[in-house]
């Protein structure tokens, strides 16, 4: 294990994460963080020079449809069901906010 995590680092991470860790939990976290950093070091050994950068593992295509209006302006039919209308709009009774 080349990456040794200090007690100060664990304390600092605990403060940032707002965690109260027991001594056993701090030791376990030190080992876990060390293993994570070792794994990252292992990944850094890989030759990725010929790998093209990507944002997703699988090809992603735009799945959204074109925004095409299909029902158009059918104001007359919509207003036909209105109990009351005025100037081509729904007319609703005025309400007041009760406190």
Tab-separated table of C-alpha atoms in Angstrom:
chain	number	residue	atom	x	y	z
A	1	UNK	CA	0.000	0.000	0.000
A	2	UNK	CA	1.901	3.026	-1.302
A	3	UNK	CA	-0.790	5.518	-0.301
A	4	UNK	CA	-0.755	6.108	3.436
A	5	UNK	CA	-3.605	8.276	4.664
A	6	UNK	CA	-2.824	10.393	7.707
A	7	UNK	CA	-5.022	10.821	10.769
A	8	UNK	CA	-5.290	14.521	9.928
A	9	UNK	CA	-6.693	13.707	6.499
A	10	UNK	CA	-9.342	11.442	8.016
A	11	UNK	CA	-10.233	14.116	10.584
A	12	UNK	CA	-10.515	16.716	7.815
A	13	UNK	CA	-12.693	14.488	5.622
A	14	UNK	CA	-14.871	13.723	8.652
A	15	UNK	CA	-15.330	17.447	9.288
A	16	UNK	CA	-16.182	18.111	5.633
A	17	UNK	CA	-18.679	15.233	5.599
A	18	UNK	CA	-20.026	16.236	9.038
A	19	UNK	CA	-19.351	12.762	10.385
A	20	UNK	CA	-18.427	11.754	13.884
A	21	UNK	CA	-16.227	8.703	13.456
A	22	UNK	CA	-15.091	6.369	16.190
A	23	UNK	CA	-11.427	5.318	16.282
A	24	UNK	CA	-12.331	1.986	14.658
A	25	UNK	CA	-14.237	3.756	11.895
A	26	UNK	CA	-11.314	6.131	11.317
A	27	UNK	CA	-8.908	3.209	10.933
A	28	UNK	CA	-11.284	1.441	8.551
A	29	UNK	CA	-11.707	4.654	6.538
A	30	UNK	CA	-7.926	5.072	6.318
A	31	UNK	CA	-7.570	1.560	4.919
A	32	UNK	CA	-10.466	2.058	2.475
A	33	UNK	CA	-9.108	5.366	1.214
A	34	UNK	CA	-5.658	3.862	0.837
A	35	UNK	CA	-7.074	0.997	-1.235
A	36	UNK	CA	-9.002	3.462	-3.418
A	37	UNK	CA	-5.877	5.513	-4.084
A	38	UNK	CA	-3.890	2.343	-4.819
A	39	UNK	CA	-6.532	1.349	-7.366
A	40	UNK	CA	-6.346	4.783	-8.985
A	41	UNK	CA	-2.563	4.410	-9.201
A	42	UNK	CA	-3.095	1.034	-10.870
A	43	UNK	CA	-5.477	2.597	-13.397
A	44	UNK	CA	-2.954	5.357	-14.108
A	45	UNK	CA	-0.499	2.670	-15.258
A	46	UNK	CA	-2.750	1.800	-18.202
A	47	UNK	CA	-1.838	3.120	-21.638
A	48	UNK	CA	-4.923	5.030	-22.755
A	49	UNK	CA	-3.211	7.067	-25.476
A	50	UNK	CA	-5.060	5.275	-28.269
A	51	UNK	CA	-8.471	5.469	-26.565
A	52	UNK	CA	-10.708	8.214	-27.875
A	53	UNK	CA	-12.364	10.300	-25.111
A	54	UNK	CA	-16.075	9.691	-24.676
A	55	UNK	CA	-18.881	10.915	-22.483
A	56	UNK	CA	-20.769	7.586	-22.399
A	57	UNK	CA	-19.788	3.968	-22.701
A	58	UNK	CA	-22.563	3.344	-25.213
A	59	UNK	CA	-23.324	5.576	-28.195
A	60	UNK	CA	-26.004	8.090	-27.238
A	61	UNK	CA	-28.290	9.573	-29.856
A	62	UNK	CA	-30.867	12.295	-29.506
A	63	UNK	CA	-34.079	10.465	-28.657
A	64	UNK	CA	-36.316	13.518	-28.642
A	65	UNK	CA	-38.793	13.976	-31.444
A	66	UNK	CA	-39.156	17.156	-33.425
A	67	UNK	CA	-41.545	19.625	-31.809
A	68	UNK	CA	-44.312	19.723	-34.393
A	69	UNK	CA	-47.728	21.245	-33.688
A	70	UNK	CA	-50.407	18.708	-34.589
A	71	UNK	CA	-53.612	20.182	-33.165
A	72	UNK	CA	-53.101	23.803	-34.154
A	73	UNK	CA	-55.231	26.687	-32.980
A	74	UNK	CA	-58.630	25.165	-32.238
A	75	UNK	CA	-59.876	27.989	-30.041
A	76	UNK	CA	-63.525	27.695	-31.075
A	77	UNK	CA	-63.802	24.030	-30.074
A	78	UNK	CA	-61.964	24.642	-26.788
A	79	UNK	CA	-64.187	27.572	-25.884
A	80	UNK	CA	-67.316	25.627	-26.838
A	81	UNK	CA	-67.093	23.777	-23.502
A	82	UNK	CA	-66.522	26.919	-21.429
A	83	UNK	CA	-69.398	27.843	-19.109
A	84	UNK	CA	-68.683	31.511	-19.903
A	85	UNK	CA	-66.375	33.250	-22.340
A	86	UNK	CA	-65.455	36.823	-23.112
A	87	UNK	CA	-63.343	38.156	-25.989
A	88	UNK	CA	-62.267	34.659	-27.060
A	89	UNK	CA	-61.074	33.668	-23.591
A	90	UNK	CA	-62.432	31.725	-20.639
A	91	UNK	CA	-64.224	33.964	-18.172
A	92	UNK	CA	-63.902	32.882	-14.574
A	93	UNK	CA	-65.271	34.487	-11.425
A	94	UNK	CA	-62.908	36.729	-9.488
A	95	UNK	CA	-61.662	35.183	-6.269
A	96	UNK	CA	-60.120	36.787	-3.229
A	97	UNK	CA	-57.432	35.437	-0.968
A	98	UNK	CA	-58.682	34.893	2.540
A	99	UNK	CA	-56.247	35.381	5.400
